[in-house]
């Protein structure tokens, strides 16, 4: 059984280089072969007897690299050859520069040679006549899987690969046909199992997954209640699936870089360009910003904290037994009084036995004045705490505050970059503590900047000259004893 996926990589030629370095990682694609098999390959006939060409010590250095290039040279040179095709057709190497796909096999079903051979044949049948492709088989996990890097532009006609739904359907069909040819199992009805790729992968690797626990709890509750919920109650949101996959990846990671790699192996695509990091789930067309995933997933710092504490929280987490309570009665509203009882309540209300409810009403003008008074009180306390007694001191303090804000932002960006590439858990924890301290300073600076704006606005209002009040012209008063003449 093989699962497949493919998605676009945007950027420039540097993005192609990053994908090539990832899929051609020697730690994942190189395997040392057996000495007996190597010795049989390096025998020569000398005077009727077979002798070994190399000594056992020399054969120990021989390794097999599962990286193949189709219409290009791999490993290590595919990036330059991909970019050369852009130059050949006079097109800029930016935008959708290449595509990254995977083909994952069930654990123990294929050997490394078979997995790589199937991946190469898949790429040749789909794109071998028009595109450059690199196929790399990763051996570092419990199951073999192929990574595929496809040039977005064709060397034959200069047109770009679009990756329509029909193209992905063809990729899946060709992969299934090759699996049948090699005697592997095939998912006959894809999309009907209801399992996410991350959940399926966690089950194949024997890792716990929260989504599986949730479904087991739901099934147990259904058996107790004796009824089936609707499809809507079972449906998970995309952001909920991302959060669950983050939790599953955090349990298997030691650093934030391991978390990023785990999510990429699940089929996720990262985008660190721009102000906020973004992630795209497999099979989806758009990215999701991290800060929209909720608390605990909204930035690289919070994800790093989740990596550091996930194992400890899981080890100490005790599942409490479920407790059920039965309520006797009804939650419906109480019936209104009628007849003599209603008349009795009415007269009690009239003579004042039942006090009339009074609500204090605030006008919009009152609320606005109350808000301004509160802001002015905070501004006065701020000026007193900062020991500011003149306009010059206020301007100097404001300029110094802006410089400190810029310095704090710069330090936060540098620490975030260090956190994204760090592989040391101890260093990650130290970086997280520094980022927490800087974020706290950033919040204090933002509050001070807001109070400075209130003080500056109040100064402008006080320095503005008073506007003359416009009065309506009045008719001259008549004097007593005066005679009007028409």
PDB file of N, CA and C in Angstrom, residues 351-403:
ATOM      1  N   UNK A 351     -48.648  47.610  45.947  1.00  0.00           N
ATOM      2  CA  UNK A 351     -48.480  48.239  47.245  1.00  0.00           C
ATOM      3  C   UNK A 351     -47.030  48.236  47.724  1.00  0.00           C
ATOM      4  N   UNK A 352     -46.103  47.700  46.900  1.00  0.00           N
ATOM      5  CA  UNK A 352     -44.680  47.781  47.210  1.00  0.00           C
ATOM      6  C   UNK A 352     -44.110  46.619  47.956  1.00  0.00           C
ATOM      7  N   UNK A 353     -44.851  45.522  48.125  1.00  0.00           N
ATOM      8  CA  UNK A 353     -44.282  44.334  48.775  1.00  0.00           C
ATOM      9  C   UNK A 353     -43.143  43.775  47.928  1.00  0.00           C
ATOM     10  N   UNK A 354     -43.376  43.721  46.600  1.00  0.00           N
ATOM     11  CA  UNK A 354     -42.331  43.312  45.658  1.00  0.00           C
ATOM     12  C   UNK A 354     -41.678  44.575  45.127  1.00  0.00           C
ATOM     13  N   UNK A 355     -40.423  44.783  45.458  1.00  0.00           N
ATOM     14  CA  UNK A 355     -39.728  45.994  45.023  1.00  0.00           C
ATOM     15  C   UNK A 355     -39.511  45.966  43.516  1.00  0.00           C
ATOM     16  N   UNK A 356     -39.711  47.096  42.904  1.00  0.00           N
ATOM     17  CA  UNK A 356     -39.517  47.218  41.463  1.00  0.00           C
ATOM     18  C   UNK A 356     -38.024  47.247  41.142  1.00  0.00           C
ATOM     19  N   UNK A 357     -37.643  46.503  40.151  1.00  0.00           N
ATOM     20  CA  UNK A 357     -36.245  46.469  39.751  1.00  0.00           C
ATOM     21  C   UNK A 357     -35.872  47.776  39.084  1.00  0.00           C
ATOM     22  N   UNK A 358     -34.760  48.314  39.508  1.00  0.00           N
ATOM     23  CA  UNK A 358     -34.262  49.556  38.918  1.00  0.00           C
ATOM     24  C   UNK A 358     -32.884  49.278  38.314  1.00  0.00           C
ATOM     25  N   UNK A 359     -32.663  49.783  37.144  1.00  0.00           N
ATOM     26  CA  UNK A 359     -31.404  49.607  36.440  1.00  0.00           C
ATOM     27  C   UNK A 359     -30.795  50.981  36.192  1.00  0.00           C
ATOM     28  N   UNK A 360     -29.518  51.115  36.541  1.00  0.00           N
ATOM     29  CA  UNK A 360     -28.811  52.365  36.325  1.00  0.00           C
ATOM     30  C   UNK A 360     -28.429  52.455  34.849  1.00  0.00           C
ATOM     31  N   UNK A 361     -28.909  53.479  34.195  1.00  0.00           N
ATOM     32  CA  UNK A 361     -28.673  53.634  32.762  1.00  0.00           C
ATOM     33  C   UNK A 361     -27.567  54.657  32.542  1.00  0.00           C
ATOM     34  N   UNK A 362     -26.618  54.286  31.717  1.00  0.00           N
ATOM     35  CA  UNK A 362     -25.515  55.180  31.377  1.00  0.00           C
ATOM     36  C   UNK A 362     -25.683  55.613  29.912  1.00  0.00           C
ATOM     37  N   UNK A 363     -25.593  56.891  29.690  1.00  0.00           N
ATOM     38  CA  UNK A 363     -25.679  57.407  28.333  1.00  0.00           C
ATOM     39  C   UNK A 363     -24.341  57.199  27.625  1.00  0.00           C
ATOM     40  N   UNK A 364     -24.331  57.213  26.295  1.00  0.00           N
ATOM     41  CA  UNK A 364     -23.051  57.092  25.568  1.00  0.00           C
ATOM     42  C   UNK A 364     -22.076  58.209  25.927  1.00  0.00           C
ATOM     43  N   UNK A 365     -22.591  59.417  26.165  1.00  0.00           N
ATOM     44  CA  UNK A 365     -21.703  60.524  26.536  1.00  0.00           C
ATOM     45  C   UNK A 365     -21.021  60.261  27.874  1.00  0.00           C
ATOM     46  N   UNK A 366     -21.817  59.700  28.838  1.00  0.00           N
ATOM     47  CA  UNK A 366     -21.247  59.396  30.146  1.00  0.00           C
ATOM     48  C   UNK A 366     -20.158  58.326  30.033  1.00  0.00           C
ATOM     49  N   UNK A 367     -20.407  57.285  29.236  1.00  0.00           N
ATOM     50  CA  UNK A 367     -19.416  56.219  29.069  1.00  0.00           C
ATOM     51  C   UNK A 367     -18.132  56.754  28.424  1.00  0.00           C
ATOM     52  N   UNK A 368     -18.285  57.650  27.437  1.00  0.00           N
ATOM     53  CA  UNK A 368     -17.106  58.215  26.783  1.00  0.00           C
ATOM     54  C   UNK A 368     -16.307  59.076  27.750  1.00  0.00           C
ATOM     55  N   UNK A 369     -17.006  59.889  28.564  1.00  0.00           N
ATOM     56  CA  UNK A 369     -16.308  60.714  29.549  1.00  0.00           C
ATOM     57  C   UNK A 369     -15.622  59.856  30.600  1.00  0.00           C
ATOM     58  N   UNK A 370     -16.284  58.773  31.014  1.00  0.00           N
ATOM     59  CA  UNK A 370     -15.678  57.868  31.986  1.00  0.00           C
ATOM     60  C   UNK A 370     -14.421  57.221  31.413  1.00  0.00           C
ATOM     61  N   UNK A 371     -14.452  56.834  30.146  1.00  0.00           N
ATOM     62  CA  UNK A 371     -13.288  56.245  29.501  1.00  0.00           C
ATOM     63  C   UNK A 371     -12.136  57.238  29.418  1.00  0.00           C
ATOM     64  N   UNK A 372     -12.441  58.493  29.041  1.00  0.00           N
ATOM     65  CA  UNK A 372     -11.394  59.504  28.950  1.00  0.00           C
ATOM     66  C   UNK A 372     -10.778  59.790  30.316  1.00  0.00           C
ATOM     67  N   UNK A 373     -11.616  59.853  31.358  1.00  0.00           N
ATOM     68  CA  UNK A 373     -11.098  60.089  32.697  1.00  0.00           C
ATOM     69  C   UNK A 373     -10.180  58.961  33.143  1.00  0.00           C
ATOM     70  N   UNK A 374     -10.542  57.735  32.816  1.00  0.00           N
ATOM     71  CA  UNK A 374      -9.696  56.595  33.172  1.00  0.00           C
ATOM     72  C   UNK A 374      -8.357  56.655  32.444  1.00  0.00           C
ATOM     73  N   UNK A 375      -8.379  57.001  31.155  1.00  0.00           N
ATOM     74  CA  UNK A 375      -7.139  57.092  30.384  1.00  0.00           C
ATOM     75  C   UNK A 375      -6.261  58.225  30.905  1.00  0.00           C
ATOM     76  N   UNK A 376      -6.859  59.365  31.241  1.00  0.00           N
ATOM     77  CA  UNK A 376      -6.074  60.489  31.757  1.00  0.00           C
ATOM     78  C   UNK A 376      -5.454  60.149  33.109  1.00  0.00           C
ATOM     79  N   UNK A 377      -6.174  59.382  33.940  1.00  0.00           N
ATOM     80  CA  UNK A 377      -5.620  58.975  35.230  1.00  0.00           C
ATOM     81  C   UNK A 377      -4.400  58.085  35.025  1.00  0.00           C
ATOM     82  N   UNK A 378      -4.485  57.135  34.085  1.00  0.00           N
ATOM     83  CA  UNK A 378      -3.346  56.271  33.800  1.00  0.00           C
ATOM     84  C   UNK A 378      -2.176  57.074  33.230  1.00  0.00           C
ATOM     85  N   UNK A 379      -2.467  58.074  32.377  1.00  0.00           N
ATOM     86  CA  UNK A 379      -1.402  58.899  31.808  1.00  0.00           C
ATOM     87  C   UNK A 379      -0.718  59.723  32.893  1.00  0.00           C
ATOM     88  N   UNK A 380      -1.495  60.255  33.835  1.00  0.00           N
ATOM     89  CA  UNK A 380      -0.899  61.036  34.927  1.00  0.00           C
ATOM     90  C   UNK A 380      -0.011  60.151  35.799  1.00  0.00           C
ATOM     91  N   UNK A 381      -0.478  58.941  36.091  1.00  0.00           N
ATOM     92  CA  UNK A 381       0.341  58.027  36.875  1.00  0.00           C
ATOM     93  C   UNK A 381       1.615  57.649  36.126  1.00  0.00           C
ATOM     94  N   UNK A 382       1.522  57.514  34.801  1.00  0.00           N
ATOM     95  CA  UNK A 382       2.697  57.203  33.993  1.00  0.00           C
ATOM     96  C   UNK A 382       3.716  58.338  34.051  1.00  0.00           C
ATOM     97  N   UNK A 383       3.264  59.591  33.894  1.00  0.00           N
ATOM     98  CA  UNK A 383       4.177  60.739  33.943  1.00  0.00           C
ATOM     99  C   UNK A 383       4.838  60.851  35.316  1.00  0.00           C
ATOM    100  N   UNK A 384       4.084  60.581  36.362  1.00  0.00           N
ATOM    101  CA  UNK A 384       4.660  60.653  37.706  1.00  0.00           C
ATOM    102  C   UNK A 384       5.691  59.540  37.921  1.00  0.00           C
ATOM    103  N   UNK A 385       5.388  58.330  37.435  1.00  0.00           N
ATOM    104  CA  UNK A 385       6.328  57.232  37.615  1.00  0.00           C
ATOM    105  C   UNK A 385       7.594  57.410  36.806  1.00  0.00           C
ATOM    106  N   UNK A 386       7.502  58.038  35.615  1.00  0.00           N
ATOM    107  CA  UNK A 386       8.675  58.263  34.766  1.00  0.00           C
ATOM    108  C   UNK A 386       9.426  59.538  35.129  1.00  0.00           C
ATOM    109  N   UNK A 387       8.918  60.284  36.140  1.00  0.00           N
ATOM    110  CA  UNK A 387       9.565  61.525  36.610  1.00  0.00           C
ATOM    111  C   UNK A 387       9.695  62.528  35.462  1.00  0.00           C
ATOM    112  N   UNK A 388       8.601  62.752  34.729  1.00  0.00           N
ATOM    113  CA  UNK A 388       8.564  63.710  33.624  1.00  0.00           C
ATOM    114  C   UNK A 388       7.828  64.956  34.097  1.00  0.00           C
ATOM    115  N   UNK A 389       8.531  66.142  33.991  1.00  0.00           N
ATOM    116  CA  UNK A 389       7.953  67.386  34.493  1.00  0.00           C
ATOM    117  C   UNK A 389       7.935  68.486  33.446  1.00  0.00           C
ATOM    118  N   UNK A 390       8.435  68.235  32.243  1.00  0.00           N
ATOM    119  CA  UNK A 390       8.465  69.276  31.211  1.00  0.00           C
ATOM    120  C   UNK A 390       8.281  68.641  29.835  1.00  0.00           C
ATOM    121  N   UNK A 391       8.011  69.490  28.843  1.00  0.00           N
ATOM    122  CA  UNK A 391       7.827  69.006  27.476  1.00  0.00           C
ATOM    123  C   UNK A 391       9.130  68.420  26.935  1.00  0.00           C
ATOM    124  N   UNK A 392      10.268  69.034  27.294  1.00  0.00           N
ATOM    125  CA  UNK A 392      11.544  68.528  26.792  1.00  0.00           C
ATOM    126  C   UNK A 392      11.824  67.123  27.331  1.00  0.00           C
ATOM    127  N   UNK A 393      11.550  66.939  28.613  1.00  0.00           N
ATOM    128  CA  UNK A 393      11.732  65.599  29.182  1.00  0.00           C
ATOM    129  C   UNK A 393      10.797  64.578  28.532  1.00  0.00           C
ATOM    130  N   UNK A 394       9.574  65.005  28.216  1.00  0.00           N
ATOM    131  CA  UNK A 394       8.624  64.100  27.574  1.00  0.00           C
ATOM    132  C   UNK A 394       9.093  63.712  26.177  1.00  0.00           C
ATOM    133  N   UNK A 395       9.584  64.690  25.380  1.00  0.00           N
ATOM    134  CA  UNK A 395      10.056  64.381  24.031  1.00  0.00           C
ATOM    135  C   UNK A 395      11.280  63.474  24.076  1.00  0.00           C
ATOM    136  N   UNK A 396      12.210  63.739  25.030  1.00  0.00           N
ATOM    137  CA  UNK A 396      13.394  62.897  25.137  1.00  0.00           C
ATOM    138  C   UNK A 396      13.014  61.469  25.529  1.00  0.00           C
ATOM    139  N   UNK A 397      12.076  61.339  26.460  1.00  0.00           N
ATOM    140  CA  UNK A 397      11.638  59.998  26.876  1.00  0.00           C
ATOM    141  C   UNK A 397      10.973  59.257  25.726  1.00  0.00           C
ATOM    142  N   UNK A 398      10.191  59.969  24.922  1.00  0.00           N
ATOM    143  CA  UNK A 398       9.480  59.327  23.803  1.00  0.00           C
ATOM    144  C   UNK A 398      10.450  58.832  22.739  1.00  0.00           C
ATOM    145  N   UNK A 399      11.490  59.632  22.428  1.00  0.00           N
ATOM    146  CA  UNK A 399      12.484  59.195  21.444  1.00  0.00           C
ATOM    147  C   UNK A 399      13.249  57.973  21.951  1.00  0.00           C
ATOM    148  N   UNK A 400      13.623  57.991  23.234  1.00  0.00           N
ATOM    149  CA  UNK A 400      14.334  56.856  23.799  1.00  0.00           C
ATOM    150  C   UNK A 400      13.459  55.601  23.794  1.00  0.00           C
ATOM    151  N   UNK A 401      12.157  55.778  24.032  1.00  0.00           N
ATOM    152  CA  UNK A 401      11.239  54.641  24.014  1.00  0.00           C
ATOM    153  C   UNK A 401      11.159  54.014  22.628  1.00  0.00           C
ATOM    154  N   UNK A 402      11.104  54.842  21.575  1.00  0.00           N
ATOM    155  CA  UNK A 402      11.057  54.314  20.202  1.00  0.00           C
ATOM    156  C   UNK A 402      12.324  53.526  19.874  1.00  0.00           C
ATOM    157  N   UNK A 403      13.468  53.994  20.347  1.00  0.00           N
ATOM    158  CA  UNK A 403      14.716  53.263  20.097  1.00  0.00           C
ATOM    159  C   UNK A 403      14.712  51.911  20.808  1.00  0.00           C
TER     160      UNK A 403
END
